[in-house]
PDB file of C-alpha atoms in Angstrom:
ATOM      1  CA  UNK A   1    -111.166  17.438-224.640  1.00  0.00           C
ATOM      2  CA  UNK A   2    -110.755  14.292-223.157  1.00  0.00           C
ATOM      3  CA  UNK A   3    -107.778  12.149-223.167  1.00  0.00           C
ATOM      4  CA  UNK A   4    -109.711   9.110-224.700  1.00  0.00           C
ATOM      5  CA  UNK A   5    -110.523  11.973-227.360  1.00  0.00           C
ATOM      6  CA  UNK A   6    -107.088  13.046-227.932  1.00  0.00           C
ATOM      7  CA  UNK A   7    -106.009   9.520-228.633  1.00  0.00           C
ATOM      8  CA  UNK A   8    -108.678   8.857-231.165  1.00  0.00           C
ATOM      9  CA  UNK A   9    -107.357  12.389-232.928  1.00  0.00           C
ATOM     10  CA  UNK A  10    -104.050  10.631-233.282  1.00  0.00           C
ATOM     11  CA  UNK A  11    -105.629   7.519-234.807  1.00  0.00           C
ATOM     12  CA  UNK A  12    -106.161   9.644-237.589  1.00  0.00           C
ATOM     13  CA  UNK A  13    -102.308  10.362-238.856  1.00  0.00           C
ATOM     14  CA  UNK A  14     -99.593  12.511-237.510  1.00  0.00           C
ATOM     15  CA  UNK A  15    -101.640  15.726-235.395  1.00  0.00           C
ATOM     16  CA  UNK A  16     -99.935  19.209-236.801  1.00  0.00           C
ATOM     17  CA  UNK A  17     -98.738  21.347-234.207  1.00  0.00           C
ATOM     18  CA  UNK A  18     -97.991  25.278-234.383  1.00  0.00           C
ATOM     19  CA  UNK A  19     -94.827  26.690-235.134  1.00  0.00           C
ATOM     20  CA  UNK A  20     -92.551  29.480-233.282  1.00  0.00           C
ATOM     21  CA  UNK A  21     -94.284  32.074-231.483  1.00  0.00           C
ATOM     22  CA  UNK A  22     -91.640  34.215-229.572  1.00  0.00           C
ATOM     23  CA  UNK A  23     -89.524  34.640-232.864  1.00  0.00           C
ATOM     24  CA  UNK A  24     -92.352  35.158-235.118  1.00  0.00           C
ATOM     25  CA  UNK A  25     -93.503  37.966-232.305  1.00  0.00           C
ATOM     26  CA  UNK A  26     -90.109  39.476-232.812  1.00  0.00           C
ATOM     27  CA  UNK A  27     -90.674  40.064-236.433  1.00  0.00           C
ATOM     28  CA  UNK A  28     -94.229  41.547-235.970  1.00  0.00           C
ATOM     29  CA  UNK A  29     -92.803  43.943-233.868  1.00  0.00           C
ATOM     30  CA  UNK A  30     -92.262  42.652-230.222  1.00  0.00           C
ATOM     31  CA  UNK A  31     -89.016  44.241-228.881  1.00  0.00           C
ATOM     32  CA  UNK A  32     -86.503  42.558-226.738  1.00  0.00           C
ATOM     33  CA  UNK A  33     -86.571  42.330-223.613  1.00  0.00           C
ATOM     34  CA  UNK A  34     -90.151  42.763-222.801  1.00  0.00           C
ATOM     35  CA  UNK A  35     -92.858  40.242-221.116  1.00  0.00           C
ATOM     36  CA  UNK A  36     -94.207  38.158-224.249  1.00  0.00           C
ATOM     37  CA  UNK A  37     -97.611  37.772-222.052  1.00  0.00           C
ATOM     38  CA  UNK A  38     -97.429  41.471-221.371  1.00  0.00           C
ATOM     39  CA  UNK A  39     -96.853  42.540-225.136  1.00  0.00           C
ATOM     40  CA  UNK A  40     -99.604  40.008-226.486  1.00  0.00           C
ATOM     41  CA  UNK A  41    -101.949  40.898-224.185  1.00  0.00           C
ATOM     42  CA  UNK A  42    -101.292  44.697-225.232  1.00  0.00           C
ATOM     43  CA  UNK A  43    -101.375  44.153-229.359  1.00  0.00           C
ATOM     44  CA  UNK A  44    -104.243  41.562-229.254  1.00  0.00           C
ATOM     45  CA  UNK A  45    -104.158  42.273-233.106  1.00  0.00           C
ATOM     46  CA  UNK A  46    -100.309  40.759-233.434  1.00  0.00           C
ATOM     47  CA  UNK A  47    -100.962  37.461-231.962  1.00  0.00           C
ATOM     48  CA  UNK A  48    -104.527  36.888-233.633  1.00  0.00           C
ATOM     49  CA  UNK A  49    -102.648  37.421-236.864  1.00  0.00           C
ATOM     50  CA  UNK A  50    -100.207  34.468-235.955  1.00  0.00           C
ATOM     51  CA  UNK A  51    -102.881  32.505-234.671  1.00  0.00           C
ATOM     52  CA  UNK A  52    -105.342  32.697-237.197  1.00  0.00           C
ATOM     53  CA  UNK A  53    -101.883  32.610-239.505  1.00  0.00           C
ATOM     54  CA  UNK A  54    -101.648  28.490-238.163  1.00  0.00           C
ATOM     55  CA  UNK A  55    -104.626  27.636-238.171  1.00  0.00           C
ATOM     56  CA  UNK A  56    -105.109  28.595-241.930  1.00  0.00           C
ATOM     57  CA  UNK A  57    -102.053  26.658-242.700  1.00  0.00           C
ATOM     58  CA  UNK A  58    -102.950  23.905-241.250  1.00  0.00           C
ATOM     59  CA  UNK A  59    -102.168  23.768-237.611  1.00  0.00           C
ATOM     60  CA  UNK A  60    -104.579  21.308-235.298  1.00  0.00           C
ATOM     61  CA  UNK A  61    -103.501  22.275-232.347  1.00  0.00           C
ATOM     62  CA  UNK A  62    -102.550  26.122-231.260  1.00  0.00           C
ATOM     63  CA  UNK A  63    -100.494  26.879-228.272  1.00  0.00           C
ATOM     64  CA  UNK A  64    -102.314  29.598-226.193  1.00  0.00           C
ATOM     65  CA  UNK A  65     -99.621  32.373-225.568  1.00  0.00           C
ATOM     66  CA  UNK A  66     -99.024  31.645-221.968  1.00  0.00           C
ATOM     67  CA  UNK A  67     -95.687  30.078-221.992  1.00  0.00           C
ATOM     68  CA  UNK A  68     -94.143  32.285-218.986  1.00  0.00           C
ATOM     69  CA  UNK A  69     -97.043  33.089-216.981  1.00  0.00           C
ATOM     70  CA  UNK A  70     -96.572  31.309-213.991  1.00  0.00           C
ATOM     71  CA  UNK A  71     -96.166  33.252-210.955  1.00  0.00           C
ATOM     72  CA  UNK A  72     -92.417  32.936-210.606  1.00  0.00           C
ATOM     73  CA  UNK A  73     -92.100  33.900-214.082  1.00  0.00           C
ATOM     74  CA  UNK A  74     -94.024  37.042-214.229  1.00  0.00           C
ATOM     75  CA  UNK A  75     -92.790  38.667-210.821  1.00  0.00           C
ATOM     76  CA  UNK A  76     -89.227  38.749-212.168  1.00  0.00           C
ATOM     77  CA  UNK A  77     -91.320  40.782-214.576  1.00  0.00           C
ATOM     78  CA  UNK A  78     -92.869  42.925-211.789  1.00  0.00           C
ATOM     79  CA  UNK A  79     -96.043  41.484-213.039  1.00  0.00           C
ATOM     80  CA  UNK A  80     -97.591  39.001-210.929  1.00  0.00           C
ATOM     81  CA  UNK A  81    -100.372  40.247-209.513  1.00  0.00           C
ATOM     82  CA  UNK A  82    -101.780  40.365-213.604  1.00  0.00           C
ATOM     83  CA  UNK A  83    -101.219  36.164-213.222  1.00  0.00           C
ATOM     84  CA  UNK A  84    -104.846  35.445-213.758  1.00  0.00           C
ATOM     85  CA  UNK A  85    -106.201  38.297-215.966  1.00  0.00           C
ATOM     86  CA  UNK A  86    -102.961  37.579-217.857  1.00  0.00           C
ATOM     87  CA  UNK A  87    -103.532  33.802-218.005  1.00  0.00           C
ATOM     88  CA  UNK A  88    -107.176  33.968-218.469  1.00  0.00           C
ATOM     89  CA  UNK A  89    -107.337  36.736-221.207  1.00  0.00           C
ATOM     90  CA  UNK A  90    -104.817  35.347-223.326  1.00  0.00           C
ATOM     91  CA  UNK A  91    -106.396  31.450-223.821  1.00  0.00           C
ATOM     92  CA  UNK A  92    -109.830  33.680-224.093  1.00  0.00           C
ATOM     93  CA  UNK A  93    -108.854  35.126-226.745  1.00  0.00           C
ATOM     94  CA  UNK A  94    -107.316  32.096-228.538  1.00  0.00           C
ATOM     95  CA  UNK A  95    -110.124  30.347-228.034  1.00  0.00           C
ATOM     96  CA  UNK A  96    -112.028  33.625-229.859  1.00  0.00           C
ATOM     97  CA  UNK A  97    -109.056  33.685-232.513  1.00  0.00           C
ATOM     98  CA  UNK A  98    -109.352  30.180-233.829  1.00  0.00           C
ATOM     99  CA  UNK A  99    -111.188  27.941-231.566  1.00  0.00           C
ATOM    100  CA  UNK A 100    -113.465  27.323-233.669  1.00  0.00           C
ATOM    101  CA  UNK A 101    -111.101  25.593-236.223  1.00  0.00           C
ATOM    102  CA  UNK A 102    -108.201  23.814-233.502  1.00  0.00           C
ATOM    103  CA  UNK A 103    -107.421  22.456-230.017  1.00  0.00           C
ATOM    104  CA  UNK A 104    -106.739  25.027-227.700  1.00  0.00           C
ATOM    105  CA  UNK A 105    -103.811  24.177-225.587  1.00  0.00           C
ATOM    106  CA  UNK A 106    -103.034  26.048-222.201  1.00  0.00           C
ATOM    107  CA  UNK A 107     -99.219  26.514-222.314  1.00  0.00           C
ATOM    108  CA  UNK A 108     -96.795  26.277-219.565  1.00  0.00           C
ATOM    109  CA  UNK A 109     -93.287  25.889-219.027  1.00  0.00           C
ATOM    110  CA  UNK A 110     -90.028  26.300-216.481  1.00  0.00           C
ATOM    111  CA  UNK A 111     -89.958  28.742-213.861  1.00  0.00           C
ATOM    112  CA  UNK A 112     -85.790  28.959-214.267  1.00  0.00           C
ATOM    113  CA  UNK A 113     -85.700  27.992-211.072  1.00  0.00           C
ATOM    114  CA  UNK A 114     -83.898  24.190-210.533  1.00  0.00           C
ATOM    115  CA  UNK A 115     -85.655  22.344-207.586  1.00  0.00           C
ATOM    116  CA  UNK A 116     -83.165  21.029-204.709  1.00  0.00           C
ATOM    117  CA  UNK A 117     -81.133  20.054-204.145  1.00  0.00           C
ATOM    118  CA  UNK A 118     -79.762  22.235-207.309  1.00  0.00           C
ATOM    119  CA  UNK A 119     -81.698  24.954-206.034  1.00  0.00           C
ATOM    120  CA  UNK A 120     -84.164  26.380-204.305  1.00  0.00           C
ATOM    121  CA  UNK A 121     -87.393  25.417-204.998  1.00  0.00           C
ATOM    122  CA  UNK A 122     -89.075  22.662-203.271  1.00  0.00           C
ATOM    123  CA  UNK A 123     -91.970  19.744-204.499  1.00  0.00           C
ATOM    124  CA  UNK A 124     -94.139  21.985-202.674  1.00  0.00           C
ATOM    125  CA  UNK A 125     -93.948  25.514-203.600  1.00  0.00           C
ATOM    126  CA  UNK A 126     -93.328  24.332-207.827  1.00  0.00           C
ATOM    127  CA  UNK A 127     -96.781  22.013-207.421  1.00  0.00           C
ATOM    128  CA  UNK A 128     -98.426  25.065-206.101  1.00  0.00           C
ATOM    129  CA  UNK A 129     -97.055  27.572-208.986  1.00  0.00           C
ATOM    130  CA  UNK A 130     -98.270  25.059-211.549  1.00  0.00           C
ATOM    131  CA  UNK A 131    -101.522  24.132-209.844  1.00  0.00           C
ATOM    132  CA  UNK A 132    -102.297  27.675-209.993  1.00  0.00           C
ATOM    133  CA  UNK A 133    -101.766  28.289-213.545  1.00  0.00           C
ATOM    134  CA  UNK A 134    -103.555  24.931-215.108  1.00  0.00           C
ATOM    135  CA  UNK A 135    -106.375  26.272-212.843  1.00  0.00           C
ATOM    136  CA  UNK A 136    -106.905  29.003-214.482  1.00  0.00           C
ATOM    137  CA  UNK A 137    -105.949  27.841-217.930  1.00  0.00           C
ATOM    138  CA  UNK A 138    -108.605  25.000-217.843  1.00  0.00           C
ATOM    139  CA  UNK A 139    -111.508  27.051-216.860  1.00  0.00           C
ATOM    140  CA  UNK A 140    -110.779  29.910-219.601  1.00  0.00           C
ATOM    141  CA  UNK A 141    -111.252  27.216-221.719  1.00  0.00           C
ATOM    142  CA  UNK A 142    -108.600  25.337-222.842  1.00  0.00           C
ATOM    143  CA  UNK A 143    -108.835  22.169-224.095  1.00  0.00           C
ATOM    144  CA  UNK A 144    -105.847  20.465-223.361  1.00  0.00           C
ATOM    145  CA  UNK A 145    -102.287  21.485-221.322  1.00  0.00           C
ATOM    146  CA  UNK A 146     -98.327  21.791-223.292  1.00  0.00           C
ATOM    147  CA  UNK A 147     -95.525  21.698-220.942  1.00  0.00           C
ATOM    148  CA  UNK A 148     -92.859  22.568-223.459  1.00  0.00           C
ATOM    149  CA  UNK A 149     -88.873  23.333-223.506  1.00  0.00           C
ATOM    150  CA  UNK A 150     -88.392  21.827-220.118  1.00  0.00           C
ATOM    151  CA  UNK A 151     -85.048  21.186-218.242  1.00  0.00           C
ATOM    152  CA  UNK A 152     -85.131  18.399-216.252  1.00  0.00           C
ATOM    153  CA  UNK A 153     -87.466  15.482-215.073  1.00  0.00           C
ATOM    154  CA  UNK A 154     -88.154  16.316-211.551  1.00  0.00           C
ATOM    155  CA  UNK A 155     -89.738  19.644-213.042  1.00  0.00           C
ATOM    156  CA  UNK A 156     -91.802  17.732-215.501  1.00  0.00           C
ATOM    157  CA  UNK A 157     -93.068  14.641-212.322  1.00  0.00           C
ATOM    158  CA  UNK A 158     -94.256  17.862-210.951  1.00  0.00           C
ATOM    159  CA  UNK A 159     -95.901  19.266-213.895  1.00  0.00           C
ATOM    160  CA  UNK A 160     -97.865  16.063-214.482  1.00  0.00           C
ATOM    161  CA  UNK A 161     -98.787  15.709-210.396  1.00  0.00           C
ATOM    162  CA  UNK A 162    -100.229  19.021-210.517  1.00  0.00           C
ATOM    163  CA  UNK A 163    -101.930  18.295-214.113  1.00  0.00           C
ATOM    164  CA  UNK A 164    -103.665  15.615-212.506  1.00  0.00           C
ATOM    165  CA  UNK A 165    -104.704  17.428-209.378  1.00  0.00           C
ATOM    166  CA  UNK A 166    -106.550  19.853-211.081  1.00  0.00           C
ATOM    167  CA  UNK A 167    -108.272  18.837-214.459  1.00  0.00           C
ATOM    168  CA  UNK A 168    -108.714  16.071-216.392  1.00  0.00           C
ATOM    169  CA  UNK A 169    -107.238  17.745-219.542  1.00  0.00           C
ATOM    170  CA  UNK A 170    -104.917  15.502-221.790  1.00  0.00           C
ATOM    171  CA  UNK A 171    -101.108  16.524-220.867  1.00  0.00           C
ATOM    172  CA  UNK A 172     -98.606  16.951-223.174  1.00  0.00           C
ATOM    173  CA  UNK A 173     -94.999  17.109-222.197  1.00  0.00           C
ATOM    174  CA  UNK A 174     -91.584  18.160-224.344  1.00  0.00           C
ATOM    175  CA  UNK A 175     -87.812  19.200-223.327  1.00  0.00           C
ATOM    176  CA  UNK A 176     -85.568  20.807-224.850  1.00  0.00           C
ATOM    177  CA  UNK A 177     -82.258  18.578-224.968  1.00  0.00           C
ATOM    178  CA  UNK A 178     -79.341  18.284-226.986  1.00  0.00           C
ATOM    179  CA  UNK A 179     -78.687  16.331-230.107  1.00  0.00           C
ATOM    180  CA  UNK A 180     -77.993  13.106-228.154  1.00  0.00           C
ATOM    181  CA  UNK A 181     -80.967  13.307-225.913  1.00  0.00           C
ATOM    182  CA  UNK A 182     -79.450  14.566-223.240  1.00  0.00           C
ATOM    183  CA  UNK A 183     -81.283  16.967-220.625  1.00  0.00           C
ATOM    184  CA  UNK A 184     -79.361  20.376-219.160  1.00  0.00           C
ATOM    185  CA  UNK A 185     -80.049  19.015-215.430  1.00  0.00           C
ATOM    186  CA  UNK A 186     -79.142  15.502-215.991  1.00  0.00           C
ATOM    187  CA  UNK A 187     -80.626  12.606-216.984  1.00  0.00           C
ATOM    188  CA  UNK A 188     -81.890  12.246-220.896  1.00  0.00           C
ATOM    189  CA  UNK A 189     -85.115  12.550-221.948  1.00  0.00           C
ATOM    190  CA  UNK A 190     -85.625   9.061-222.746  1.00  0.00           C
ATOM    191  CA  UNK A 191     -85.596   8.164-218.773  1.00  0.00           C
ATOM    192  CA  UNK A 192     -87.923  10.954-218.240  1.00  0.00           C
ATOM    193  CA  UNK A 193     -90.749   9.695-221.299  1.00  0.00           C
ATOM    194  CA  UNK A 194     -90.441   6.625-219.636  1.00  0.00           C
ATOM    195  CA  UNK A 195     -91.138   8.125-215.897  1.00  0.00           C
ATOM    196  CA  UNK A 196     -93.740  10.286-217.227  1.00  0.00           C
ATOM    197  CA  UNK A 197     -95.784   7.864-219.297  1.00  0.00           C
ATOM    198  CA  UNK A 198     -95.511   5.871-215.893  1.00  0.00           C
ATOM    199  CA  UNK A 199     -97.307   8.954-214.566  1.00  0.00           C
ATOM    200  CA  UNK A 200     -99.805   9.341-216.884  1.00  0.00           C
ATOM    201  CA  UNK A 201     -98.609  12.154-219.216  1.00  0.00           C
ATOM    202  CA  UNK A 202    -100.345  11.821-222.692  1.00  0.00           C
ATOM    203  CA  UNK A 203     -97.977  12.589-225.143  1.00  0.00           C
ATOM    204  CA  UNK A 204     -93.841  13.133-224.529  1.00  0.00           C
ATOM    205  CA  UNK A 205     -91.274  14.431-226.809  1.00  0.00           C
ATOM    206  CA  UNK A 206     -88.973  17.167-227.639  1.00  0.00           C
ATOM    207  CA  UNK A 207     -88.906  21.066-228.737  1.00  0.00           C
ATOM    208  CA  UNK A 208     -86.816  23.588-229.648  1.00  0.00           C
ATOM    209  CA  UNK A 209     -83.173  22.803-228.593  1.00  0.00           C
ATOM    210  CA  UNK A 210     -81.923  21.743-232.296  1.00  0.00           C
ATOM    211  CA  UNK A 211     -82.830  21.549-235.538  1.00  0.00           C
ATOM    212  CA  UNK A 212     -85.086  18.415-237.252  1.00  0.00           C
ATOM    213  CA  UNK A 213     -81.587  16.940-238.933  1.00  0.00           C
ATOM    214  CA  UNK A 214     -80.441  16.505-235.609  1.00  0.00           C
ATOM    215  CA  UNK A 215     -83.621  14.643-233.874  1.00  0.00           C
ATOM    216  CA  UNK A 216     -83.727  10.970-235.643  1.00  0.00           C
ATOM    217  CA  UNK A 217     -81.926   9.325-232.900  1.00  0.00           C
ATOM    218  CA  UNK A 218     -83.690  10.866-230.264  1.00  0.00           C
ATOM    219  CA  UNK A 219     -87.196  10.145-232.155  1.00  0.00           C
ATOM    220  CA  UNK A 220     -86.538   6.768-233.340  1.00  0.00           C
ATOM    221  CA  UNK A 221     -85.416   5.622-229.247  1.00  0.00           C
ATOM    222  CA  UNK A 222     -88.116   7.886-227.842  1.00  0.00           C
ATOM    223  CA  UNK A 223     -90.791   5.657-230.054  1.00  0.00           C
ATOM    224  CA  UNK A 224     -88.815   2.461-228.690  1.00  0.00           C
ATOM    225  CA  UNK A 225     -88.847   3.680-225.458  1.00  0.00           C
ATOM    226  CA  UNK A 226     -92.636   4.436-225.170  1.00  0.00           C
ATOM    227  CA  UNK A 227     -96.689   3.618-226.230  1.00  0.00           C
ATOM    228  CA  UNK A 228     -97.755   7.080-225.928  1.00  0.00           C
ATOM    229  CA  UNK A 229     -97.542   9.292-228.973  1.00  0.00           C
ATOM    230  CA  UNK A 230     -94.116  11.288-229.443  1.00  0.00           C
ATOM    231  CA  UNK A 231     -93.693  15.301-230.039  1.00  0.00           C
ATOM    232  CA  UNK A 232     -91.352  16.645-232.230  1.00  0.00           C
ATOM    233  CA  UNK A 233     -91.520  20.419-232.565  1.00  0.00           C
ATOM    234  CA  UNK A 234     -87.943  21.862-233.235  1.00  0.00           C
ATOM    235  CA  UNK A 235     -86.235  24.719-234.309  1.00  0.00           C
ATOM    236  CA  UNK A 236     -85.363  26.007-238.020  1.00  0.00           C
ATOM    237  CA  UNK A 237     -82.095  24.939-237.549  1.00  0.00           C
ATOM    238  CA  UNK A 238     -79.126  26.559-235.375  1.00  0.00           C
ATOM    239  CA  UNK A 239     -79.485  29.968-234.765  1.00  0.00           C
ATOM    240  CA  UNK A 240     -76.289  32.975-235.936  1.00  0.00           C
ATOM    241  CA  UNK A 241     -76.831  35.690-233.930  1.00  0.00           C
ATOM    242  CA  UNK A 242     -76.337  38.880-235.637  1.00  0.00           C
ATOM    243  CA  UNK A 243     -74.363  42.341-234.543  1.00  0.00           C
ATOM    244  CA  UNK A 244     -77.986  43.839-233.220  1.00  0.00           C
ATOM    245  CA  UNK A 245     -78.313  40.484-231.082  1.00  0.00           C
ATOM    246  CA  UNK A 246     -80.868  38.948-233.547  1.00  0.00           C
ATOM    247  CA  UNK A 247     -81.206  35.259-233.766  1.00  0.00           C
ATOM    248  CA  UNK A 248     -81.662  34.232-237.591  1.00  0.00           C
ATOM    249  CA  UNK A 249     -82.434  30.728-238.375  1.00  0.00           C
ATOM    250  CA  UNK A 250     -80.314  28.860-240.869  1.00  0.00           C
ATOM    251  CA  UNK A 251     -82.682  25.951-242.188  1.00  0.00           C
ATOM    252  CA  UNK A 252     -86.035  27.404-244.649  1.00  0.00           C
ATOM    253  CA  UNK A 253     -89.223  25.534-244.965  1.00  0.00           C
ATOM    254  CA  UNK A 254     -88.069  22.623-247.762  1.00  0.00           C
ATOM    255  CA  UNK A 255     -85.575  21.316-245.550  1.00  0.00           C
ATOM    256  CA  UNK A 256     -87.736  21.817-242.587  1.00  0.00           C
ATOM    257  CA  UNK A 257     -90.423  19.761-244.067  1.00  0.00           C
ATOM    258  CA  UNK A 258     -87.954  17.474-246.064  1.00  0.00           C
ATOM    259  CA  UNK A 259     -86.720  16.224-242.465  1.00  0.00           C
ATOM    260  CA  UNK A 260     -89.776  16.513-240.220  1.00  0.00           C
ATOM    261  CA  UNK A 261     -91.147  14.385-242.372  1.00  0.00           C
ATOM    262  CA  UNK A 262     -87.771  11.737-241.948  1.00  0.00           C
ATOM    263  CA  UNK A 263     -89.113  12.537-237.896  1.00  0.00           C
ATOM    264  CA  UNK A 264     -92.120  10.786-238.781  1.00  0.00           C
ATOM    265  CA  UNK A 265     -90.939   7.778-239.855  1.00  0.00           C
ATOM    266  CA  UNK A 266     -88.990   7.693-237.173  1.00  0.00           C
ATOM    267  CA  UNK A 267     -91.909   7.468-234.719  1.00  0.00           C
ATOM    268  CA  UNK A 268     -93.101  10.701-234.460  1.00  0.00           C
ATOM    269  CA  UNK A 269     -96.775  11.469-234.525  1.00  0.00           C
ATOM    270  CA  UNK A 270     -97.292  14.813-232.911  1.00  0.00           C
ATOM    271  CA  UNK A 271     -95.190  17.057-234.901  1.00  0.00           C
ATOM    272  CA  UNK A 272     -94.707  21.092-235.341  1.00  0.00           C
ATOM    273  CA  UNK A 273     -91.962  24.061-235.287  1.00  0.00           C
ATOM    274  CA  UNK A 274     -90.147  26.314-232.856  1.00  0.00           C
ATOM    275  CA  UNK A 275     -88.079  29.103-232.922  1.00  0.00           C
ATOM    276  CA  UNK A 276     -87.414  30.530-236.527  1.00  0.00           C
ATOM    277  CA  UNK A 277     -90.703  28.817-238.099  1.00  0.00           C
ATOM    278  CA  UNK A 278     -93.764  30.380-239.356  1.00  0.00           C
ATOM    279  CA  UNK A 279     -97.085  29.562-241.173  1.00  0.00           C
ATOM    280  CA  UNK A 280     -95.240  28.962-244.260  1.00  0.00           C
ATOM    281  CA  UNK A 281     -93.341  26.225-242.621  1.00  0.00           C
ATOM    282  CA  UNK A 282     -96.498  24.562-241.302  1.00  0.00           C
ATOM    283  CA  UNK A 283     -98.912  25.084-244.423  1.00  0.00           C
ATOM    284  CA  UNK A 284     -95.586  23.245-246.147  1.00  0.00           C
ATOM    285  CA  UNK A 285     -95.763  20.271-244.080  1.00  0.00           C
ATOM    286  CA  UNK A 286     -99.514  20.349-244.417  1.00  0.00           C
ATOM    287  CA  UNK A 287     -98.841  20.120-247.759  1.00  0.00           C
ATOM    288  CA  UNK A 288     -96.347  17.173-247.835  1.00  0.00           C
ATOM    289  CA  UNK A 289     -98.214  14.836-245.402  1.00  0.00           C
TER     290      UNK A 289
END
C-alpha cells in the first residue's frame, strides 16, 4: 500500500481498526507469562480465529501479531535468534488469515528500554533494532507499519527514521498516555503528533492507556494540533485486577461504541479497541457508523 493509497482509504469515512489482541489471547487460552509471538506462532489456529474473528466484524485494518518481536524484546525471552522466522511467519500467516479481506499491518512497539540520557540505549543501536524488524515485516508482506502503545517521542523520531530508511510503507504511530495527554517519559503526545507529522508519519494518535470516556480532550486537541488523520484505539475501560491476577475490563460494547463514536466527532478518523475488546465490540461499531 502506498501512502497516497492510504489517504484516499480515509477519504472514504472513519477506517475501522482491530480490537485487543493480548487479552483476547488470554481468554483463548494463552497463559501468563509466556512470549505472545512464541504462543501464536505455536497455536496458529488461536490467532486465525481472532483474526478472521475482525475481519468478519468489520475490521479494515488487522494488526499482524508482532507487537514484541524486536530483538531486544525477544532475547529477554531467550528467543532472539527466532527474530525473523518469528517476524516473518506470523505477518505470513495474517496475510493467509484475512488478507484477502483487510490491510495487513506489520506491528511494532517499545523495546522497554528508555534511550539516554534516561537510559541506555542510544539513536544508534534503537534505529538498528527497528530497521531490522520493518525489514522483515515489509517483505513478508505487509502492507503498511503500527507503532503502537509507545512511551515517549524520542522512541517514536526513531521509529519513523528507520520507517523511512527501509520501505515506503504508510506509518502509523500511537502512545499510550494518560487522560490529559500526557506521555510516561515526558512531554505529551500532542508535541510529539506535531514532531512526527513534521517527520512524515502518516497517521498519529493514541492506544490503550484509558478508556474512550476519557480521550475527548486528547482527540479534539490532537485534531487541532495536526492535518494527518488521528488514531484512537483504547481500552474497555479501567482494568480491576482480580485475586488470580486477571485484568477484567469494566466498560461492555454499548458504551464502548456509544463513546468511540463521541471520539469521532471529536476528530478522530482511524478508530479501534485495545485491551478488554473483542469482535463483538468492533462488529458493534461497524454497526453504528
Amino acid at each position: 500500500m502506498t501512502r497516497e493509497e492510504f489517504q484516499l482509504l480515509l477519504e472514504q469515512g472513519p477506517v475501522l481498526l482491530d480490537g485487543g489482541t493480548g487479552s483476547c489471547l488470554r481468554n483463548m487460552g494463552m497463559p501468563a507469562g509466556v512470549c505472545t509471538e512464541q504462543w501464536v506462532y505455536e497455536h496458529p489456529e488461536v490467532i486465525a480465529k481472532l483474526q478472521q474473528g475482525y475481519a468478519e466484524a468489520g475490521s479494515q485494518i488487522i494488526y499482524a501479531p508482532t507487537f514484541g518481536a524486536n530483538r531486544v524484546s525477544l532475547e529477554n525471552m531467550g528467543l532472539a535468534d527466532r527474530l525473523k522466522e518469528l517476524n516473518d511467519t506470523l505477518v505470513r500467516r495474517t496475510v493467509e488469515n484475512v488478507g484477502d479481506r483487510v490491510i495487513v499491518a506489520g506491528d511494532l512497539s517499545t523495546t522497554g528500554k528508555p534511550m539516554e540520557p534516561y537510559g541506555p540505549m542510544t539513536y544508534h543501536g534503537l534505529m538498528d533494532i527497528y530497521k531490522e524488524q520493518m525489514r522483515i515485516l515489509s517483505e513478508a508482506g505487509a502492507e503498511l507499519l503500527g507503532a503502537e502503545t509507545l512511551l515517549s517521542l524520542d522512541e517514536a523520531l526513531v521509529i519513523c527514521d528507520a520507517a523511512h530508511a527501509v520501505c515506503e510503507l504508510p506509518l502509523m504511530i500511537s502512545f499510550t498516555c494518560e487522560g490529559d495527554g500526557t506521555l510516561y517519559f515526558g512531554g505529551t503526545v500532542f508535541e510529539a503528533a506535531a514532531a512526527l507529522e513534521a517527520m512524515g508519519a502518516d497517521a498519529v494518535g493514541v492506544n490503550c492507556s484509558v478508556g474512550p470516556d476519557q480521550l475527548e480532550a486528547v482527540i479534539r486537541q490532537l485534531k487541532e494540533t495536526v492535518s494527518i488523520p488521528v488514531i484512537a484505539k483504547p481500552n474497555a475501560g479501567i482494568p480491576v485486577i482480580t485475586r488470580t491476577g486477571e485484568a477484567v475490563y469494566s466498560m461492555g460494547k454499548e458504551d464502548f461504541t456509544r463513546y468511540i463514536l463521541k471520539l469521532v466527532g471529536c476528530g478522530a478518523s482511524i478508530i479501534g479497541g485495545c485491551c478488554g475488546t473483542t469482535p463483538d465490540y468492533i462488529e458493534n461499531i461497524k454497526k453504528s457508523l
